[in-house]
Amino acid sequence: MGAIEQVKTLTGNAEFPCYVANPDGKASAAIIVIQEIFGVNEGIRAKCDHWASLGYLAIAPDLFWRINEGTDLDADVPEEFQTALDLMGKFNQDQGIRDIEAAIHFAQTEIGSHKVGCVGYCLGGRLAFMTAARTDIRASVGYYGVGIDGLLDEKHAIAHEVMLHIPTNDGFVPADAQAAMHAGLDDHPKVTLYDYEGLDHGFAAQFGARRDEAAATLADSRTEAFFKEHLA
């Protein structure tokens, strides 16, 4: 359903690849799908295709383009998992947010409105929170975002709705970090947190061993309702 397109950076002096999936008709809203550390792989492309099937323009920017061309890794292959961790160590997250913002501007131009949301997973869950605080994105969803407890000093800048999905047995987000997220965000008027008891990181991966079908279906239904409400 989708294809790779080149999108201009914010400075306009370079282009970077994005997987773009178009709906059958005219899209009235768009969703930026923010990758895990595994790049714009089969699972991320499938998520874009799903959003396009629901009528959204869906865009997955290749955020690792400056450090590795065409990252497409499998979380279930140990060697590829290690490669992903190595790339993560080289990735400039602040620059990544600027590339996400460039994708937002591209989407706004394509649909002719500001009705653009984002959804991210793992690293992308963290970046979705940062996007909510640093851009004019209209709705943001993060799945098992890592290190959000260290970003709480940015919560005052969140102007539009945010939803976070938190598995309670996340091996990358310990209990004290989860507690800090709840303490810092439960009373925020724009933020909703959902806990998933006993589940681990990656439970909503589109494919592979990490996926928990029941929990992924529940979380995704909440995400779909969220975007339907806030990007209407």
Short mmCIF file of C-alpha atoms in Angstrom, two decimals:
data_model
loop_
_atom_site.label_atom_id
_atom_site.label_comp_id
_atom_site.label_asym_id
_atom_site.label_seq_id
_atom_site.Cartn_x
_atom_site.Cartn_y
_atom_site.Cartn_z
CA MET A 1 0.00 0.00 0.00
CA GLY A 2 2.84 2.40 0.82
CA ALA A 3 6.11 3.50 -0.74
CA ILE A 4 9.28 5.34 0.20
CA GLU A 5 9.17 9.09 -0.43
CA GLN A 6 11.80 11.74 0.20
CA VAL A 7 10.88 14.51 2.65
CA LYS A 8 12.81 17.75 3.09
CA THR A 9 14.49 18.42 6.42
CA LEU A 10 13.45 21.49 8.41
CA THR A 11 16.44 23.39 7.06
CA GLY A 12 15.53 22.37 3.51
CA ASN A 13 19.11 21.50 2.57
CA ALA A 14 18.63 17.71 2.60
CA GLU A 15 16.00 15.03 2.15
CA PHE A 16 15.37 11.86 4.11
CA PRO A 17 13.30 8.73 3.39
CA CYS A 18 9.84 8.16 4.83
CA TYR A 19 7.49 5.26 4.28
CA VAL A 20 4.22 6.87 3.16
CA ALA A 21 0.90 4.99 2.98
CA ASN A 22 -2.04 6.75 1.39
CA PRO A 23 -5.71 5.92 1.99
CA ASP A 24 -8.04 5.13 -0.89
CA GLY A 25 -9.72 8.53 -0.72
CA LYS A 26 -8.73 11.98 0.46
CA ALA A 27 -7.19 11.89 3.92
CA SER A 28 -8.60 14.41 6.36
CA ALA A 29 -5.98 13.59 9.00
CA ALA A 30 -2.50 12.09 9.19
CA ILE A 31 -0.53 9.96 11.61
CA ILE A 32 3.25 9.91 11.99
CA VAL A 33 4.33 6.38 12.98
CA ILE A 34 7.56 6.61 14.97
CA GLN A 35 9.91 3.65 14.74
CA GLU A 36 11.43 1.45 17.39
CA ILE A 37 15.20 1.03 17.43
CA PHE A 38 14.73 -1.51 14.62
CA GLY A 39 14.06 1.10 11.94
CA VAL A 40 11.22 1.33 9.47
CA ASN A 41 10.89 -2.44 9.34
CA GLU A 42 8.08 -4.73 8.23
CA GLY A 43 6.11 -4.15 11.44
CA ILE A 44 6.26 -0.36 11.23
CA ARG A 45 5.31 -0.43 7.56
CA ALA A 46 2.37 -2.70 8.37
CA LYS A 47 1.20 -0.28 11.05
CA CYS A 48 1.29 2.53 8.48
CA ASP A 49 -0.71 0.41 6.05
CA HIS A 50 -3.28 -0.24 8.76
CA TRP A 51 -3.72 3.46 9.49
CA ALA A 52 -4.09 4.12 5.76
CA SER A 53 -6.81 1.44 5.61
CA LEU A 54 -8.68 3.49 8.24
CA GLY A 55 -8.52 6.61 6.09
CA TYR A 56 -5.41 8.34 7.44
CA LEU A 57 -2.31 9.44 5.61
CA ALA A 58 0.40 7.48 7.46
CA ILE A 59 4.08 8.41 7.45
CA ALA A 60 7.00 6.59 9.08
CA PRO A 61 10.19 8.69 8.92
CA ASP A 62 13.48 6.80 8.80
CA LEU A 63 15.01 8.49 11.83
CA PHE A 64 18.32 6.64 11.58
CA TRP A 65 19.04 7.91 8.06
CA ARG A 66 22.02 10.01 9.17
CA ILE A 67 23.80 7.06 10.82
CA ASN A 68 22.65 4.01 8.81
CA GLU A 69 20.93 3.74 5.47
CA GLY A 70 17.67 1.79 5.26
CA THR A 71 17.58 0.32 8.78
CA ASP A 72 15.25 -2.71 8.73
CA LEU A 73 15.93 -5.06 11.64
CA ASP A 74 14.19 -7.99 13.34
CA ALA A 75 13.86 -7.84 17.13
CA ASP A 76 13.76 -11.64 17.32
CA VAL A 77 17.22 -12.06 15.77
CA PRO A 78 19.89 -11.53 18.49
CA GLU A 79 22.52 -10.14 16.12
CA GLU A 80 20.05 -7.65 14.67
CA PHE A 81 18.84 -6.68 18.15
CA GLN A 82 22.45 -5.83 19.04
CA THR A 83 22.83 -3.82 15.84
CA ALA A 84 19.74 -1.86 16.83
CA LEU A 85 21.17 -1.12 20.28
CA ASP A 86 24.41 0.07 18.67
CA LEU A 87 22.48 2.41 16.36
CA MET A 88 20.47 3.72 19.29
CA GLY A 89 23.72 4.69 20.98
CA LYS A 90 24.66 6.85 17.98
CA PHE A 91 21.23 8.43 17.49
CA ASN A 92 20.72 12.12 18.24
CA GLN A 93 17.21 12.32 19.71
CA ASP A 94 16.94 16.09 19.46
CA GLN A 95 17.75 15.87 15.76
CA GLY A 96 15.22 13.05 15.50
CA ILE A 97 12.50 15.35 16.83
CA ARG A 98 13.39 17.90 14.17
CA ASP A 99 13.01 15.21 11.50
CA ILE A 100 9.65 14.22 12.99
CA GLU A 101 8.65 17.88 12.84
CA ALA A 102 9.64 17.95 9.17
CA ALA A 103 7.41 14.92 8.60
CA ILE A 104 4.58 16.73 10.42
CA HIS A 105 4.97 19.74 8.11
CA PHE A 106 4.96 17.42 5.10
CA ALA A 107 1.77 15.77 6.36
CA GLN A 108 0.08 19.11 7.06
CA THR A 109 0.78 20.20 3.48
CA GLU A 110 -0.45 16.90 2.04
CA ILE A 111 -3.79 16.93 3.90
CA GLY A 112 -4.26 20.69 3.95
CA SER A 113 -4.81 20.94 7.71
CA HIS A 114 -3.13 20.67 11.11
CA LYS A 115 -4.89 17.39 11.98
CA VAL A 116 -1.71 15.38 12.44
CA GLY A 117 -1.08 12.91 15.26
CA CYS A 118 1.78 10.57 16.09
CA VAL A 119 2.17 7.12 17.55
CA GLY A 120 5.50 5.64 18.60
CA TYR A 121 6.88 2.44 20.06
CA CYS A 122 9.86 1.89 22.40
CA LEU A 123 12.29 4.65 21.35
CA GLY A 124 9.34 5.97 19.36
CA GLY A 125 7.20 6.04 22.51
CA ARG A 126 9.75 8.33 24.13
CA LEU A 127 9.96 10.45 20.98
CA ALA A 128 6.15 10.71 20.84
CA PHE A 129 6.21 12.29 24.31
CA MET A 130 8.98 14.67 23.21
CA THR A 131 7.03 15.50 20.06
CA ALA A 132 3.99 16.40 22.15
CA ALA A 133 6.11 18.82 24.20
CA ARG A 134 8.17 20.33 21.38
CA THR A 135 5.94 20.55 18.29
CA ASP A 136 2.39 21.49 17.29
CA ILE A 137 1.32 17.84 16.91
CA ARG A 138 -2.39 17.55 17.72
CA ALA A 139 -2.47 14.13 19.41
CA SER A 140 0.31 11.78 20.54
CA VAL A 141 0.43 8.13 21.63
CA GLY A 142 3.43 6.35 23.13
CA TYR A 143 3.76 2.60 23.64
CA TYR A 144 6.30 1.53 26.29
CA GLY A 145 8.34 4.71 25.97
CA VAL A 146 11.73 4.46 27.66
CA GLY A 147 13.02 7.19 29.95
CA ILE A 148 9.90 9.35 30.00
CA ASP A 149 10.40 9.78 33.75
CA GLY A 150 13.48 11.82 32.85
CA LEU A 151 11.47 14.11 30.57
CA LEU A 152 8.83 15.21 33.06
CA ASP A 153 10.26 18.72 33.24
CA GLU A 154 8.87 19.18 29.70
CA LYS A 155 5.29 18.29 30.61
CA HIS A 156 4.29 21.95 31.02
CA ALA A 157 4.76 22.39 27.26
CA ILE A 158 2.22 19.70 26.32
CA ALA A 159 -0.71 21.54 24.73
CA HIS A 160 -2.59 18.69 23.06
CA GLU A 161 -3.73 15.24 24.15
CA VAL A 162 -1.28 12.44 24.95
CA MET A 163 -1.90 8.75 25.66
CA LEU A 164 0.76 6.43 27.09
CA HIS A 165 0.59 2.62 27.20
CA ILE A 166 2.68 1.19 30.07
CA PRO A 167 3.36 -2.56 30.53
CA THR A 168 4.03 -3.10 34.23
CA ASN A 169 6.77 -5.73 33.72
CA ASP A 170 8.70 -3.65 31.18
CA GLY A 171 12.32 -4.76 31.34
CA PHE A 172 13.46 -1.36 30.05
CA VAL A 173 11.20 0.79 32.27
CA PRO A 174 11.53 -0.29 35.93
CA ALA A 175 8.83 0.10 38.54
CA ASP A 176 10.30 3.29 40.00
CA ALA A 177 10.29 4.92 36.56
CA GLN A 178 6.67 3.89 36.06
CA ALA A 179 5.77 5.29 39.49
CA ALA A 180 7.46 8.59 38.59
CA MET A 181 5.46 8.77 35.35
CA HIS A 182 2.21 8.29 37.24
CA ALA A 183 3.18 10.78 39.93
CA GLY A 184 4.15 13.37 37.36
CA LEU A 185 1.41 12.87 34.80
CA ASP A 186 -1.74 11.42 36.39
CA ASP A 187 -3.05 14.90 37.16
CA HIS A 188 -2.03 16.42 33.82
CA PRO A 189 -5.22 17.53 32.02
CA LYS A 190 -3.93 16.46 28.62
CA VAL A 191 -2.33 13.09 29.48
CA THR A 192 -3.91 9.65 29.92
CA LEU A 193 -1.91 6.64 31.13
CA TYR A 194 -2.95 3.00 30.77
CA ASP A 195 -1.20 0.18 32.64
CA TYR A 196 -1.04 -3.37 31.26
CA GLU A 197 -0.49 -5.71 34.18
CA GLY A 198 2.22 -8.34 33.87
CA LEU A 199 3.19 -7.47 30.31
CA ASP A 200 6.66 -6.71 28.99
CA HIS A 201 8.19 -4.26 26.55
CA GLY A 202 7.13 -4.71 22.93
CA PHE A 203 3.74 -6.30 23.64
CA ALA A 204 2.13 -4.43 20.75
CA ALA A 205 4.77 -5.22 18.14
CA GLN A 206 3.00 -6.01 14.88
CA PHE A 207 4.89 -9.26 14.38
CA GLY A 208 7.14 -11.59 16.32
CA ALA A 209 7.61 -13.22 19.68
CA ARG A 210 7.14 -10.09 21.77
CA ARG A 211 3.50 -9.56 20.75
CA ASP A 212 0.67 -10.27 23.19
CA GLU A 213 -2.43 -10.49 21.01
CA ALA A 214 -5.07 -9.62 23.62
CA ALA A 215 -3.17 -6.68 25.10
CA ALA A 216 -2.11 -5.35 21.70
CA THR A 217 -5.70 -5.48 20.49
CA LEU A 218 -6.90 -3.61 23.59
CA ALA A 219 -4.20 -0.94 23.40
CA ASP A 220 -4.67 -0.46 19.66
CA SER A 221 -8.44 -0.08 20.08
CA ARG A 222 -7.79 2.66 22.64
CA THR A 223 -5.35 4.33 20.25
CA GLU A 224 -7.81 4.20 17.36
CA ALA A 225 -10.58 5.73 19.48
CA PHE A 226 -8.15 8.39 20.70
CA PHE A 227 -7.21 9.50 17.21
CA LYS A 228 -10.81 9.32 16.03
CA GLU A 229 -11.75 11.75 18.80
CA HIS A 230 -8.82 14.15 18.65
CA LEU A 231 -8.15 14.24 14.90
CA ALA A 232 -11.80 14.41 13.83
#
